[in-house]
N, C-alpha and C. Protein backbone atom coordinates (compact mmCIF):
# COMPACT_ATOMS: atom_id res chain seq x y z
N UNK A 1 0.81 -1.19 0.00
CA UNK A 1 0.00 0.00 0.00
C UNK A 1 0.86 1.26 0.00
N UNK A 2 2.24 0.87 0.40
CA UNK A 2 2.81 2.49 0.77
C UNK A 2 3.87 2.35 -0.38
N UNK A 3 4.07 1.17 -1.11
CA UNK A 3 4.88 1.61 -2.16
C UNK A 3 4.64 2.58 -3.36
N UNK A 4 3.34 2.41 -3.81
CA UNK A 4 2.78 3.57 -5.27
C UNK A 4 3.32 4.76 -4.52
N UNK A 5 3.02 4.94 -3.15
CA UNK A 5 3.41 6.15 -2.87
C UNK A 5 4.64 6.74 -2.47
N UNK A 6 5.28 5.90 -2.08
CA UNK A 6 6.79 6.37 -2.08
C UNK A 6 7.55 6.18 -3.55
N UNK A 7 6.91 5.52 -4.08
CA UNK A 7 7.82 5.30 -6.06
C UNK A 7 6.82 6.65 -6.37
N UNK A 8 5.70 7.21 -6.25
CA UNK A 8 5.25 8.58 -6.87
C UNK A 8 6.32 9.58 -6.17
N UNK A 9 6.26 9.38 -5.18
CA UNK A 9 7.30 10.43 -4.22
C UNK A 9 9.07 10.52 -4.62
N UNK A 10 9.28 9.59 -5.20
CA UNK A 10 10.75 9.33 -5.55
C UNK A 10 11.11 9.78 -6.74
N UNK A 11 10.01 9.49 -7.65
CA UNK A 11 9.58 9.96 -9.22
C UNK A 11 9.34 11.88 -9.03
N UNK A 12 8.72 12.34 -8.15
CA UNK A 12 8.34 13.29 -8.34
C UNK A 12 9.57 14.03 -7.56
N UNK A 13 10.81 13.54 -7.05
CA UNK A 13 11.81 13.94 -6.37
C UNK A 13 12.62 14.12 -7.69
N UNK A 14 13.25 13.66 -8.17
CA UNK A 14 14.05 13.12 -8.94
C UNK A 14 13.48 14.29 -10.17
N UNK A 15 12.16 14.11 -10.49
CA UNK A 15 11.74 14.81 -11.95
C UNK A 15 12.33 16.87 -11.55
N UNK A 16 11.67 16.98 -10.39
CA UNK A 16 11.97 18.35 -9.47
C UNK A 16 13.68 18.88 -9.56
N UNK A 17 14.45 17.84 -8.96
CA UNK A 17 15.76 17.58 -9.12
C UNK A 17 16.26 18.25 -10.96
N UNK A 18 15.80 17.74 -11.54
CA UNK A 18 15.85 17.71 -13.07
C UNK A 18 16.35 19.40 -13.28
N UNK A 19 15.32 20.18 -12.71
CA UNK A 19 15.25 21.56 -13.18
C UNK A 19 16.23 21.84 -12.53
N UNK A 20 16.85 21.38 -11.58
CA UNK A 20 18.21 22.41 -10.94
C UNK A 20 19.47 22.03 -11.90
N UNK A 21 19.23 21.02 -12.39
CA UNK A 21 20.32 20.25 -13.39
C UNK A 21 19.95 21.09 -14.88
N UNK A 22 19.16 21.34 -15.23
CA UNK A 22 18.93 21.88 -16.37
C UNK A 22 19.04 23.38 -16.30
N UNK A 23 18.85 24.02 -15.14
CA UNK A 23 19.27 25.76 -14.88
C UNK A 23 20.11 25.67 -15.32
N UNK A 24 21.38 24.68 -14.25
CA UNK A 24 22.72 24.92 -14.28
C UNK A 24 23.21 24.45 -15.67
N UNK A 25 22.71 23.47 -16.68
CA UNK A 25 22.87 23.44 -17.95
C UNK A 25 23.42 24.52 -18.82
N UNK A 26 21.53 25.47 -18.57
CA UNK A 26 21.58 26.30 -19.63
C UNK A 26 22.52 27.76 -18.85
N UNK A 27 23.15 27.62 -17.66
CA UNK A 27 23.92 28.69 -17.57
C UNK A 27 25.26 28.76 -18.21
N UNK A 28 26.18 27.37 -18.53
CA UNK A 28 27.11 27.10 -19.80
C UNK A 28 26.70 27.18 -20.82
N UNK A 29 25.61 26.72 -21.34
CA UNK A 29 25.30 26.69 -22.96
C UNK A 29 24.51 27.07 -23.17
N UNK A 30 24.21 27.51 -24.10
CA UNK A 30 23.30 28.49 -25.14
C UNK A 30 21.56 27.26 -24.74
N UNK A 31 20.33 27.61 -24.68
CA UNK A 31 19.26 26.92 -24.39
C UNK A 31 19.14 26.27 -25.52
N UNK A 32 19.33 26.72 -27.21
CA UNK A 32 19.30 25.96 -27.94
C UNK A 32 20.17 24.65 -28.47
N UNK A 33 21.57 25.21 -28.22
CA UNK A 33 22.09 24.12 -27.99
C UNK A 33 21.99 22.56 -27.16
N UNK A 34 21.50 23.32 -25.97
CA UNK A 34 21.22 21.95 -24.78
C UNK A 34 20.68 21.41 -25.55
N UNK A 35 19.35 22.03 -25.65
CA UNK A 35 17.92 21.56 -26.32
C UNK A 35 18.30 20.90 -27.43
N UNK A 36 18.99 21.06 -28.24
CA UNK A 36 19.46 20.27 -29.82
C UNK A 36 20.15 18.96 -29.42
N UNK A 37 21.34 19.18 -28.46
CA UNK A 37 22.00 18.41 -27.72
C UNK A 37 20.76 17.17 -26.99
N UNK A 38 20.62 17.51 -26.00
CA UNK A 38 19.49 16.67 -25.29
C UNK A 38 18.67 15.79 -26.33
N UNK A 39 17.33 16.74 -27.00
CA UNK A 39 17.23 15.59 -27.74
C UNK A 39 17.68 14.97 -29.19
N UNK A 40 18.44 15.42 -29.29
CA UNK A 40 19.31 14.85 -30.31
C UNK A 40 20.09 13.10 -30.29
N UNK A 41 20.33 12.96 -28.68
CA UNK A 41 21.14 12.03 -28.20
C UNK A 41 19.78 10.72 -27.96
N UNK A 42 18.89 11.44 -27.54
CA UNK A 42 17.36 11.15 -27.55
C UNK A 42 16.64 10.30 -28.84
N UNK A 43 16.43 11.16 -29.45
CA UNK A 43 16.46 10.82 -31.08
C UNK A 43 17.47 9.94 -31.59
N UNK A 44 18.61 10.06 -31.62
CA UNK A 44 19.65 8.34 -31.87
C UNK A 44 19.47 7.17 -31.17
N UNK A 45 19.27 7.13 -29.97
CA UNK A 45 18.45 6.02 -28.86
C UNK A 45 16.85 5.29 -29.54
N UNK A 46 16.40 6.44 -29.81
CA UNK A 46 14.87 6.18 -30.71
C UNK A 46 15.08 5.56 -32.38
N UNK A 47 15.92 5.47 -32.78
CA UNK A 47 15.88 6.01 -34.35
C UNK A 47 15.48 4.25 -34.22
N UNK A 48 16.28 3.25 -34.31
CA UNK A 48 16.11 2.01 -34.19
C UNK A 48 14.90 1.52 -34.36
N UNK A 49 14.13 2.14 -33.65
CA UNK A 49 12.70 1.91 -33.48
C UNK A 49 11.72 2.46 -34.42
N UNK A 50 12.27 3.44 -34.94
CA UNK A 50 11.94 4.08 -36.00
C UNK A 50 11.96 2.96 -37.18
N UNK A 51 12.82 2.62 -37.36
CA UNK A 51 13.66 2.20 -38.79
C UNK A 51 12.72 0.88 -38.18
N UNK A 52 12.56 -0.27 -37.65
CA UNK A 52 11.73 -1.04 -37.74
C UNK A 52 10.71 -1.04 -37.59
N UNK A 53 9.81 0.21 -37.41
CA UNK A 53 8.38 0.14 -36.98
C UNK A 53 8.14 0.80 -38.31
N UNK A 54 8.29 2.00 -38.46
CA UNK A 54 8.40 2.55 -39.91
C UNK A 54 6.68 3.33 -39.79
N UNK A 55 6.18 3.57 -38.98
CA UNK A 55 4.92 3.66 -38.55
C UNK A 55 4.31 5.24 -37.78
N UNK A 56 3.94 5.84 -37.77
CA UNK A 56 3.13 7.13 -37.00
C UNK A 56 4.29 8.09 -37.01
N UNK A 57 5.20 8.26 -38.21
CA UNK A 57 6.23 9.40 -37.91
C UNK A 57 5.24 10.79 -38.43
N UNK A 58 4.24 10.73 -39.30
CA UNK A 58 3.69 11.76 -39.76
C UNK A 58 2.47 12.11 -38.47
N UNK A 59 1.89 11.39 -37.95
CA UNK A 59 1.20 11.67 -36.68
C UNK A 59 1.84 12.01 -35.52
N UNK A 60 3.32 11.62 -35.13
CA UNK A 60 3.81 12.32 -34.25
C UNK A 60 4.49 13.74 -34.65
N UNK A 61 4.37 14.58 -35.78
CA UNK A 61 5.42 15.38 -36.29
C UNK A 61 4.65 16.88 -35.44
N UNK A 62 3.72 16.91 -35.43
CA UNK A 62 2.68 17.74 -34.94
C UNK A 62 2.90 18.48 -33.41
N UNK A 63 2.30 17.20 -32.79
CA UNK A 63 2.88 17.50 -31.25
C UNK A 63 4.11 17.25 -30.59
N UNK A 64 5.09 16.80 -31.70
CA UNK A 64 6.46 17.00 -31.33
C UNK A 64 6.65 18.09 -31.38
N UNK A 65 6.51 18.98 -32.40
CA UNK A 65 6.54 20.63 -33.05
C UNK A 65 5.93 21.44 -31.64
N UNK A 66 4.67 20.81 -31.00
CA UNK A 66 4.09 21.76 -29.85
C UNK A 66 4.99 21.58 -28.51
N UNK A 67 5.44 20.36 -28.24
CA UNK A 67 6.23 19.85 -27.19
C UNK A 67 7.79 20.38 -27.39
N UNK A 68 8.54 20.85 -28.52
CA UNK A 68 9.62 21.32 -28.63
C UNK A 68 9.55 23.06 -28.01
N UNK A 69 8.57 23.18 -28.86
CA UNK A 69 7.90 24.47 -28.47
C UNK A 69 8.08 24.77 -26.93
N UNK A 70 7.18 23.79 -26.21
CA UNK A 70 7.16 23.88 -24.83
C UNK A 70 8.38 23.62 -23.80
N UNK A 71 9.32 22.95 -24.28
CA UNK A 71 10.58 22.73 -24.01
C UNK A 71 11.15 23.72 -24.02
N UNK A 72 11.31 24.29 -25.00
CA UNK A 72 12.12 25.86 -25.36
C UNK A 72 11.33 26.75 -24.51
N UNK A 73 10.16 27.29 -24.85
CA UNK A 73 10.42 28.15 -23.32
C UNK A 73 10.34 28.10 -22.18
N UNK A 74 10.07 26.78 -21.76
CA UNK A 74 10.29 26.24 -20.62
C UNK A 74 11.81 26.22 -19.95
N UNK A 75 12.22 26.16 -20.75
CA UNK A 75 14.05 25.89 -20.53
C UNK A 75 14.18 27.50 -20.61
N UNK A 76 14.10 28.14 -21.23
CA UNK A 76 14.49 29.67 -21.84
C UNK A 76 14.11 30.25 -20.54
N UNK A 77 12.96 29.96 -19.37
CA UNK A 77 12.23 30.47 -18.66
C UNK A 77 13.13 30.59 -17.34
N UNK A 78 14.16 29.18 -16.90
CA UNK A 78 14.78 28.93 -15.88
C UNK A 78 16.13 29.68 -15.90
């Protein structure tokens, strides 16, 4: 019973954590860079999956475009 809630609590530690790691990011590098960087390394990890599924790249192109969006000034913001 008390595990969902300490793995939500650990998850939601850790995700929080994230933004102090990503301030201090974008105080060396340019926000676009990270951002290109980050998921770029992201995108090579994925591609694999790409190349054998071969499937929903035109349905995800959309809200990737809104979610990059939101990344950038989200990051630009800290």
């Amino acid at each position: 019973m008390w595990a969902p809630v300490l793995l939500l609590t650990l998850v939601t530690a850790v995700w929080g954590w994230t933004f102090v790691v990503v301030r201090d990011a974008v105080a060396a590098f340019p926000v676009t860079i990270f951002l290109g960087l980050r998921f770029g390394l992201a995108a090579a990890c994925l591609l694999p999956m790409l190349l054998t599924k071969g499937t929903g790249v035109r349905a995800g192109v959309l809200p990737g475009l809104a979610l990059s969006a939101g990344y950038l000034f989200q990051t630009t913001g800290l």
